[in-house]
Coordinates of C-alpha atoms in Angstrom, one line a residue:
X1 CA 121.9 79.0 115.0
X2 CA 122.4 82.8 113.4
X3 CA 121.6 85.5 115.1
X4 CA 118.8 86.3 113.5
X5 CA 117.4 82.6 113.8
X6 CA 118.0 82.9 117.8
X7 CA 116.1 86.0 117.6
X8 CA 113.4 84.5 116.1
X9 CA 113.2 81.7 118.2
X10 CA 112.7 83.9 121.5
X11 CA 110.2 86.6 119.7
X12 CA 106.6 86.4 120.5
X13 CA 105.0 88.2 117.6
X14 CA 107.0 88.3 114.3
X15 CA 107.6 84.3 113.3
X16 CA 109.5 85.3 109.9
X17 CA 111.8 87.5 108.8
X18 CA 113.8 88.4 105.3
X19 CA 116.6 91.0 104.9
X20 CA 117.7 90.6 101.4
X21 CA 118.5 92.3 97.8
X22 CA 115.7 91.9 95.5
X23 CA 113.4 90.6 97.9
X24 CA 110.1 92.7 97.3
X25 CA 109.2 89.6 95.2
X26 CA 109.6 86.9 97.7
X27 CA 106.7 88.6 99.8
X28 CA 104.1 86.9 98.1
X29 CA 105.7 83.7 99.4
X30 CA 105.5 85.0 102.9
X31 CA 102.5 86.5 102.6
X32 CA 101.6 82.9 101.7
X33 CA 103.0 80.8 104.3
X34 CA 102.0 83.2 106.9
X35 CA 98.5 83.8 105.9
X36 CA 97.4 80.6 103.4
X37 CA 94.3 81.5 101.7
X38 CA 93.7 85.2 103.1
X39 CA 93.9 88.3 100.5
X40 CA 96.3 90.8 101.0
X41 CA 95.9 94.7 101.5
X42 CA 98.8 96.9 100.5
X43 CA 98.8 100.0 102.3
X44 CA 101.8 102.8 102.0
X45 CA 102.0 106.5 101.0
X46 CA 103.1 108.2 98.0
X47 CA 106.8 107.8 99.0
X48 CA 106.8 104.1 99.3
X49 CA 104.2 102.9 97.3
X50 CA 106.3 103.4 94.0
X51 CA 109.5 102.4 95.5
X52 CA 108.2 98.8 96.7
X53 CA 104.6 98.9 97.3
X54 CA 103.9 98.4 93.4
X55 CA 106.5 95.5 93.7
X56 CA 105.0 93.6 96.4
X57 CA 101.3 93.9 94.7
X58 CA 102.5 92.7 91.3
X59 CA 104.2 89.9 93.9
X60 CA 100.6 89.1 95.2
X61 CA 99.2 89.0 91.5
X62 CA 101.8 86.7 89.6
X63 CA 101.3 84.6 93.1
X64 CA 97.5 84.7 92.4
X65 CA 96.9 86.2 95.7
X66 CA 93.8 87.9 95.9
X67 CA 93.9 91.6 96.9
X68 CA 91.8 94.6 98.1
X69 CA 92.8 98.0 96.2
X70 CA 95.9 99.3 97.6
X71 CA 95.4 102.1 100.4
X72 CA 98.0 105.2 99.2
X73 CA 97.6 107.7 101.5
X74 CA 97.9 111.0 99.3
X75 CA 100.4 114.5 100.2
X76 CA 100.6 115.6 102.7
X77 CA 102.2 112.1 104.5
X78 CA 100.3 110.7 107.2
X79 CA 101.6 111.3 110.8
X80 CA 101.8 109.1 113.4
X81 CA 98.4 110.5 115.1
X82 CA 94.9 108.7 116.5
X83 CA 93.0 110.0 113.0
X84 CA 94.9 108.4 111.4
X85 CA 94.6 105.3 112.9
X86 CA 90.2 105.5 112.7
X87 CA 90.6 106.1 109.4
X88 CA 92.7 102.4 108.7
X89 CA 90.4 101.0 111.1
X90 CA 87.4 102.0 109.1
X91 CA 89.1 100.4 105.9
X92 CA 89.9 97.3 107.7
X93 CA 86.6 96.5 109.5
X94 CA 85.2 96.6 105.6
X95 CA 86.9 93.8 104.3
X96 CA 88.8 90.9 106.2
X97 CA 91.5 91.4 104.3
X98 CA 94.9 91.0 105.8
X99 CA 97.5 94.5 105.9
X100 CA 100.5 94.6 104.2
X101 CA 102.3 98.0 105.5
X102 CA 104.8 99.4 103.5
X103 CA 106.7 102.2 104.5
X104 CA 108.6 103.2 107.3
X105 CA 108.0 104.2 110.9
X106 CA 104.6 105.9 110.4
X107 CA 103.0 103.8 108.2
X108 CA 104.1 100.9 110.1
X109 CA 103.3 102.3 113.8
X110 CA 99.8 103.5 111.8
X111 CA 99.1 99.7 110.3
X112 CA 100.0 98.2 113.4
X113 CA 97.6 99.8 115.7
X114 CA 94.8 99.9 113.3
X115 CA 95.6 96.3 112.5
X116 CA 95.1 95.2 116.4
X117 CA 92.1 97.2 117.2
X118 CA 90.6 95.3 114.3
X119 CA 91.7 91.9 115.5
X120 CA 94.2 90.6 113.1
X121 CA 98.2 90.7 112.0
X122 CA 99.6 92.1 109.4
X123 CA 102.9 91.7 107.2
X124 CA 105.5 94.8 107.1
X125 CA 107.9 95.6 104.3
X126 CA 110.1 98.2 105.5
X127 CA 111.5 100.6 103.3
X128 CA 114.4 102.6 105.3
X129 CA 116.3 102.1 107.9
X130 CA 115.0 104.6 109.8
X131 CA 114.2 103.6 113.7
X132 CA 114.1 100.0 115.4
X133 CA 110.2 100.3 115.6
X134 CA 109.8 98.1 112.9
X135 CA 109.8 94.3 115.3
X136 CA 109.2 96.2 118.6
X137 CA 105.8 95.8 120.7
X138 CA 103.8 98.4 120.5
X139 CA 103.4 102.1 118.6
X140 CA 103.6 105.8 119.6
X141 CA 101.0 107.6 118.3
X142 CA 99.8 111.0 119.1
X143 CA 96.1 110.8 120.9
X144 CA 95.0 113.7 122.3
X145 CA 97.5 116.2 121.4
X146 CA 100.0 113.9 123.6
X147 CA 102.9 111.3 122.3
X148 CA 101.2 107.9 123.5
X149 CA 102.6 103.8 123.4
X150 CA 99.6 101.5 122.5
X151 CA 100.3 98.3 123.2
X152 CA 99.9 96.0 119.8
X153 CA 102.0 93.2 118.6
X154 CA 104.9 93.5 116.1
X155 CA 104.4 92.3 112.5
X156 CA 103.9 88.5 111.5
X157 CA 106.3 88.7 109.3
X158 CA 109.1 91.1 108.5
X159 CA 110.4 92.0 105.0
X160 CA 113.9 93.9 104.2
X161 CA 115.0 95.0 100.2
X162 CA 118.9 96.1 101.3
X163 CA 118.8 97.8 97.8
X164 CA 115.5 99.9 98.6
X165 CA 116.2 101.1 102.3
X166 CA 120.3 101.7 100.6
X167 CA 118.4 104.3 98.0
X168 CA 116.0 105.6 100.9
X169 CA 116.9 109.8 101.7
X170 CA 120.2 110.0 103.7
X171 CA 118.5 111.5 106.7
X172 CA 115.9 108.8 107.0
X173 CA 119.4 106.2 107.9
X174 CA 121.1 109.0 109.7
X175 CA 118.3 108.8 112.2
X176 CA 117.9 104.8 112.7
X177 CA 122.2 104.9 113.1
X178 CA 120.9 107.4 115.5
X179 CA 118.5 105.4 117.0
X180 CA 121.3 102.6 117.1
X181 CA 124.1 104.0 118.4
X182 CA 121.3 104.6 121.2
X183 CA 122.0 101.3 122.5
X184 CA 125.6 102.1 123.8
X185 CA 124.2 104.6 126.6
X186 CA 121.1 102.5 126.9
X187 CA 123.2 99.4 127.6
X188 CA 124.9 100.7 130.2
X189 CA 122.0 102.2 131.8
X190 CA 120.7 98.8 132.0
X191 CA 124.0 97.7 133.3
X192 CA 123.9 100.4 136.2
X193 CA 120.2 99.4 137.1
X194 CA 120.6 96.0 137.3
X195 CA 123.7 96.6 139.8
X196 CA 121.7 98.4 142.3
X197 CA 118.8 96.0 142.1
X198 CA 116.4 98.4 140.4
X199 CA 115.9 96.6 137.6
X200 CA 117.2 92.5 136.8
X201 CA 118.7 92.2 133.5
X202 CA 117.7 89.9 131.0
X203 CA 120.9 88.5 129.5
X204 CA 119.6 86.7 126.0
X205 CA 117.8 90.1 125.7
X206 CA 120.6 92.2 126.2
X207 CA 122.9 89.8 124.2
X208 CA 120.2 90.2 121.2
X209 CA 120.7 93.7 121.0
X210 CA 124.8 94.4 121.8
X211 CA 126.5 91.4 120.1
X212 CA 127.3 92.7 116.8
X213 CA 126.2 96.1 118.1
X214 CA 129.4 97.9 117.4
X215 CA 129.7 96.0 113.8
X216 CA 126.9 97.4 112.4
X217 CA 127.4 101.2 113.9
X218 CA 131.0 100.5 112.3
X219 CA 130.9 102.7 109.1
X220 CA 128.6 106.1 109.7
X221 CA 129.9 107.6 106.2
X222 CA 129.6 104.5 104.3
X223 CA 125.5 104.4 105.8
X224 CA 125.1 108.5 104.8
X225 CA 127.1 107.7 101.9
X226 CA 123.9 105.1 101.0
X227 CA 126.6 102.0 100.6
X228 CA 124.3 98.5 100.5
X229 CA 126.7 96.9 102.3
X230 CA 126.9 99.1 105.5
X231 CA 123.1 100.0 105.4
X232 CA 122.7 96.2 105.6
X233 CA 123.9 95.1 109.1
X234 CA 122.4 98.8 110.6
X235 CA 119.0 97.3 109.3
X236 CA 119.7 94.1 111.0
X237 CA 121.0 95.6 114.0
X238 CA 117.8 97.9 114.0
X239 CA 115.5 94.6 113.8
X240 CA 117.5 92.9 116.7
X241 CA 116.9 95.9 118.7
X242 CA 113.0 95.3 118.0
X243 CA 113.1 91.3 118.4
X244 CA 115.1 91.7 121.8
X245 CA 111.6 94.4 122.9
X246 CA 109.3 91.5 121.9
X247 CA 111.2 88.9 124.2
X248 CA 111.3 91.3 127.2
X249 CA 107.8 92.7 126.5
X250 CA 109.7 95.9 127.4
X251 CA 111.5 98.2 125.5
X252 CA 113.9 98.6 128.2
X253 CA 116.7 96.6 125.6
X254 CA 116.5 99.5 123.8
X255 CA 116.1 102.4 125.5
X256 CA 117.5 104.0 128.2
X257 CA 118.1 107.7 129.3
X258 CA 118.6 108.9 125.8
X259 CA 115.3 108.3 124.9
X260 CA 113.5 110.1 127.6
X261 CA 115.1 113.2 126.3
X262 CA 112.8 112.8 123.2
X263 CA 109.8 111.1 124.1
X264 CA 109.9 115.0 126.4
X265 CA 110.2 116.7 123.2
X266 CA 107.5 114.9 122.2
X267 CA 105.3 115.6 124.3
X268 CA 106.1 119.6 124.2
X269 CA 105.5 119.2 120.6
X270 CA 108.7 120.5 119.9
X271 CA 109.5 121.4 116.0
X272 CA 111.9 123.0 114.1
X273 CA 111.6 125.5 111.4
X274 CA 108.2 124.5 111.3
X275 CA 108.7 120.7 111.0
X276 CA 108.9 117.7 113.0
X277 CA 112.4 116.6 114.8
X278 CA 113.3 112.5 113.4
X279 CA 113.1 110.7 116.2
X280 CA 116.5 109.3 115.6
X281 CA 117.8 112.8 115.7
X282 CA 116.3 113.6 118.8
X283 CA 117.7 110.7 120.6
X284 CA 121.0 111.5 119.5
X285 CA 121.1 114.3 121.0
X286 CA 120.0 112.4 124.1
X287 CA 122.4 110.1 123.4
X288 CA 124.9 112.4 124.1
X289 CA 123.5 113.9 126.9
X290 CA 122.9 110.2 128.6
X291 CA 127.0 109.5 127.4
X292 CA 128.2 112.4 129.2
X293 CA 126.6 111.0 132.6
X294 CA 127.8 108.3 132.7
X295 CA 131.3 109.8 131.6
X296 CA 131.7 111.5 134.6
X297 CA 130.2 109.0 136.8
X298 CA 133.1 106.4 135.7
X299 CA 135.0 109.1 136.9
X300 CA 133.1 109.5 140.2
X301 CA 134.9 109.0 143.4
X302 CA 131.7 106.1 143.9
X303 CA 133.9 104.1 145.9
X304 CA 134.1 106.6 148.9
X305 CA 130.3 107.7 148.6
X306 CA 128.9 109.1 151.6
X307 CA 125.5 107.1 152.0
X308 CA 124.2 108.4 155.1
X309 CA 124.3 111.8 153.5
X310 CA 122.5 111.1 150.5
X311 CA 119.8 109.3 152.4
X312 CA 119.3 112.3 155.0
X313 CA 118.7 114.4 151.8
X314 CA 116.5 112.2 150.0
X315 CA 113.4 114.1 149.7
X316 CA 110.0 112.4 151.1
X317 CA 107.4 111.2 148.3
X318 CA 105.4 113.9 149.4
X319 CA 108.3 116.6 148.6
X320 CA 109.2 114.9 145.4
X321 CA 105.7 115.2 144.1
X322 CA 105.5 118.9 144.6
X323 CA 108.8 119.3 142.7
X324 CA 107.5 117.4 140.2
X325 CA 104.4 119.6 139.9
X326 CA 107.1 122.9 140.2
X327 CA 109.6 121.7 137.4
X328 CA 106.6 121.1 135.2
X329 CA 104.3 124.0 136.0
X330 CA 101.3 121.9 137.3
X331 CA 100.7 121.6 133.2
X332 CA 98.1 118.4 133.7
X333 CA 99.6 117.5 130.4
X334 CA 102.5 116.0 132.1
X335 CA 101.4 115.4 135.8
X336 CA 99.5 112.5 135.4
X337 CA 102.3 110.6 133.3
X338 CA 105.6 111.9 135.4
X339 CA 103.9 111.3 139.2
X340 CA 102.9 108.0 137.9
X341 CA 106.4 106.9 136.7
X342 CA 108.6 108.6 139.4
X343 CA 106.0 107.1 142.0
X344 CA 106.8 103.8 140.6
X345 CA 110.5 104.1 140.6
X346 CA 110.8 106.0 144.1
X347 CA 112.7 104.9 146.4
X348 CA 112.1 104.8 150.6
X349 CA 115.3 105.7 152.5
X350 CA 115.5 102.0 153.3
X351 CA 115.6 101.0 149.9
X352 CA 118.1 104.3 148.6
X353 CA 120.7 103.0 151.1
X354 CA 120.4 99.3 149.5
X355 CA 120.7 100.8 145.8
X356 CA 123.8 103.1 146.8
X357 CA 125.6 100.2 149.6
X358 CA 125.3 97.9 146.1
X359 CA 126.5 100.7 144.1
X360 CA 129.5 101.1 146.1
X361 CA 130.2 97.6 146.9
X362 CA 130.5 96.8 143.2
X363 CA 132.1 99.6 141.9
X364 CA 135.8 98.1 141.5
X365 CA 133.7 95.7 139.2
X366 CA 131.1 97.8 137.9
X367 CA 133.4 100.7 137.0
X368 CA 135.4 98.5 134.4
X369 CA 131.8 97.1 132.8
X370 CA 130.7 100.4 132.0
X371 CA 134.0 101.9 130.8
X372 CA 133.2 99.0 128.7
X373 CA 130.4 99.2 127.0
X374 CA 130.3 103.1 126.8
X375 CA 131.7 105.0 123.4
X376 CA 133.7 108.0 124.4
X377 CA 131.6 111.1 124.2
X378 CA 133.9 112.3 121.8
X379 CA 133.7 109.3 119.3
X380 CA 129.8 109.5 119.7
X381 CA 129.6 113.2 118.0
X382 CA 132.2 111.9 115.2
X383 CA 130.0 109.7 114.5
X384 CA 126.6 111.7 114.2
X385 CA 128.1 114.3 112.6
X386 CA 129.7 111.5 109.9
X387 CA 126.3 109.6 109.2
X388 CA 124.8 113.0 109.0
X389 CA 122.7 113.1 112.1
X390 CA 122.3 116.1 114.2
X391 CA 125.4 116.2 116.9
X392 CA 124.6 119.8 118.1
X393 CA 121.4 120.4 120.1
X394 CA 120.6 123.7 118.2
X395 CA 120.5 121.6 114.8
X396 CA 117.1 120.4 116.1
X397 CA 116.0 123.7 117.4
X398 CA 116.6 122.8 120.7
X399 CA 119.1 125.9 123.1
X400 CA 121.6 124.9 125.1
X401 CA 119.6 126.3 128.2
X402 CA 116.4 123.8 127.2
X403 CA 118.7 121.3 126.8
X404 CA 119.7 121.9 130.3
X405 CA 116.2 122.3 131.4
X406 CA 115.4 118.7 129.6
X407 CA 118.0 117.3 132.4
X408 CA 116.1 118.3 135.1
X409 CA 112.6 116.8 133.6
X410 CA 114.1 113.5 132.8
X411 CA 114.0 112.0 136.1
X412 CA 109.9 112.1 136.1
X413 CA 109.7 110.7 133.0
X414 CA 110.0 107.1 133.3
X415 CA 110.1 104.6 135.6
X416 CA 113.0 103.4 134.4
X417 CA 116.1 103.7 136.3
X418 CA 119.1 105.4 134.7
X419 CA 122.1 107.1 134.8
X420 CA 120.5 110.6 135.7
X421 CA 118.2 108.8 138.6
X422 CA 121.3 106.9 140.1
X423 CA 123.4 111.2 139.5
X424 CA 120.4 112.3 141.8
X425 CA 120.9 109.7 144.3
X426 CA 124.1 110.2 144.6
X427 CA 123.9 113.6 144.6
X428 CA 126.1 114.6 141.7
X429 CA 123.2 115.8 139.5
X430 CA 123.2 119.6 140.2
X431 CA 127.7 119.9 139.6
X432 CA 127.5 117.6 136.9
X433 CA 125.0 119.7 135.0
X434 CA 127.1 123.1 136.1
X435 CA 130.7 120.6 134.8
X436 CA 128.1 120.4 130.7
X437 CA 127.1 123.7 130.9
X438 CA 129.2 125.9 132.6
X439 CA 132.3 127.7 131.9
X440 CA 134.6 125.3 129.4
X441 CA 131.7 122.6 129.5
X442 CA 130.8 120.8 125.9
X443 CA 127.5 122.8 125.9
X444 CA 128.5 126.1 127.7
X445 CA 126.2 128.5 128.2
X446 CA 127.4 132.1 127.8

């Protein structure tokens, strides 16, 4: 069994799955098998309905599939945002026709909400390879001026063209190797919280999204450079990464530290030059931030950590809420959200001294697993700046100084434990963040 077929066999939403060159006409034949009988509703933007969505209609017509007209939404593109999402919902609850999204992260994240709230599936036929959103559980969409995760199941099916998402603008790749690469930090944050019994890890999950992991990030300027053959396994490793959500029912495979760095952007509304930030590009930059932890806690002196002085300064619930209400301003935007997922994650002095006694016990074997998995900080930059990502936080619009800010918000804003919680524990946090952004540090601030 391939890797693909494993994946398949422990997803719980998306049942098939093509990656392929030339495949736009084999959707009809999915389409089919997944959906016999059932007409087929193409909707995709003015990008991606000429580069595919014309395709898989005339697909649906020499199959004799019956269709509704296709949905195009016109210029400007559609964002990721809740009117959107009424608006597909009041196209779908007109028909009973099934959706056929094709496009990338929006109109899939769009397609799939709309698509649940109405009470059916829906087919995808991605056209870049642009973020791992495509096979994951669940959407972000903006819903009340904040960056929100619906729950909603993945696609049915799952369709790849390697020569459309090889042709797709250079950036749109540049952010899913982005939101690949991810995986190294995110990996080893998983690593780190399943040591100190904060969170069990789920071997076939984790397996689904490293093996072959460090394959498909293996050519950065042969994926900027648009080369089929390299855009090909990021695509696969991109879908993994979703199929490996789906079988946790968490997208804790995927996501660790790094990401918490943007979903804050997101929630700030952050833009630059008067655009939107890729979400690949943001998590890059988080990517490096999260690499640099655990950097120099490899380097820690862990195995002589002194437990009964990080327990006497663990602050009290009580305490930790009002810094949580201090570092963000008592802006209600954020309070409900970052009490609720530090709550959840806290830790009673009985409980810290387990987490940091395990820490310490298995550092002699711990140390080596995360030297391991983690890509030198170093190496991770090469290889932003090489696929074309952003590798600098002011090439999003975001200072060094916010940057440093950002560290001190990402502890409230997940439960999720990572590298940054188990640097506050341990109290390293405050001299690791004077080490990145002091005098000589990678992101000094002078």
């Amino acid at each position: 069994m391939n890797k693909i077929q494993n994946a398949l066999s422990r997803t719980t939403d998306t049942k098939a799955l093509i990656i392929a060159r030339d495949a736009l006409p084999q959707t009809a034949e999915m389409f089919a098998e997944l959906f016999p009988s059932r007409r087929a509703l193409v909707m995709a933007d003015t990008n991606t309905y000429p580069i595919a969505g014309q395709a898989v209609a005339e697909s649906f017509r020499r199959a004799g599939i019956g269709q509704d007209e296709p949905v195009v939404f016109q210029a400007p593109e559609p964002h990721a945002e809740w009117a959107y999402v009424e608006k597909l919902m009041g196209i779908l609850n007109a028909t009973d026709a099934v959706p056929v999204a094709v496009g990338s992260g929006v109109i899939n994240d769009l397609v799939k909400v709309a698509s649940h709230r109405c009470g059916r599936r829906y087919l995808c036929v991605g056209t870049a390879a642009s973020m791992d959103g495509y096979t994951a559980y669940g959407s972000s969409i903006t819903y009340k001026g904040s960056k929100q995760a619906f729950d909603c199941p993945a696609p049915l099916g799952m369709l790849i063209d390697t020569r459309v998402v090889a042709a797709a603008p250079s950036d749109m790749s540049a952010s899913g190797y982005a939101d690949l690469l991810a995986k190294v930090p995110a990996g080893a944050d998983w690593i780190l919280a399943d040591a100190i019994g904060a969170e069990p890890m789920n071997k076939p999950a984790f397996d689904m999204v490293q093996d072959g992991l460090l394959n498909a990030l293996g050519d950065p300027k042969g994926v900027n450079d648009g080369r089929e053959d390299r855009v090909a396994p990021l695509v696969e490793g991109l879908l993994l990464a979703g199929f490996a959500m789906q079988a946790h029912h968490s997208s804790r495979p995927a996501s660790g530290a790094e990401h918490q760095f943007s979903h804050l952007w997101d929630m700030e509304h952050h833009t630059f030059n008067g655009q939107g930030v890729s979400h690949g590009f943001k998590v890059g930059i988080g990517t490096l931030a999260s690499t640099a932890f655990h950097e120099f806690l490899i380097a820690a002196p862990v195995g002589a950590l002194d437990i009964d002085a990080c327990v006497a300064a663990w602050p009290s619930w009580d305490a930790t809420e009002k810094e949580i209400r201090r570092v963000f301003n008592n802006d209600e935007s954020f309070l409900g959200r970052c009490i609720g997922e530090t709550k959840a994650k806290y830790a009673t002095p009985v409980e810290l001294r387990a987490q940091l006694s395990a820490l310490r016990e298995k550092w002699p074997e711990l140390k080596p697993a995360l030297e391991k998995q983690i890509l030198p900080f170093a190496e991770i930059k090469r290889r932003l700046r090489e696929v074309g990502a952003a590798h600098e936080p002011e090439q999003i619009g975001i200072s060094r100084a916010k940057l440093r800010e950002t560290f001190t918000k990402v502890p409230y804003m997940r439960s999720r434990v990572n590298v940054i919680d188990v640097a506050v524990r341990c109290r390293f946090f405050d001299a690791w963040l004077d080490k990145l952004f002091g005098p000589g540090g990678v992101w000094e601030i002078k």
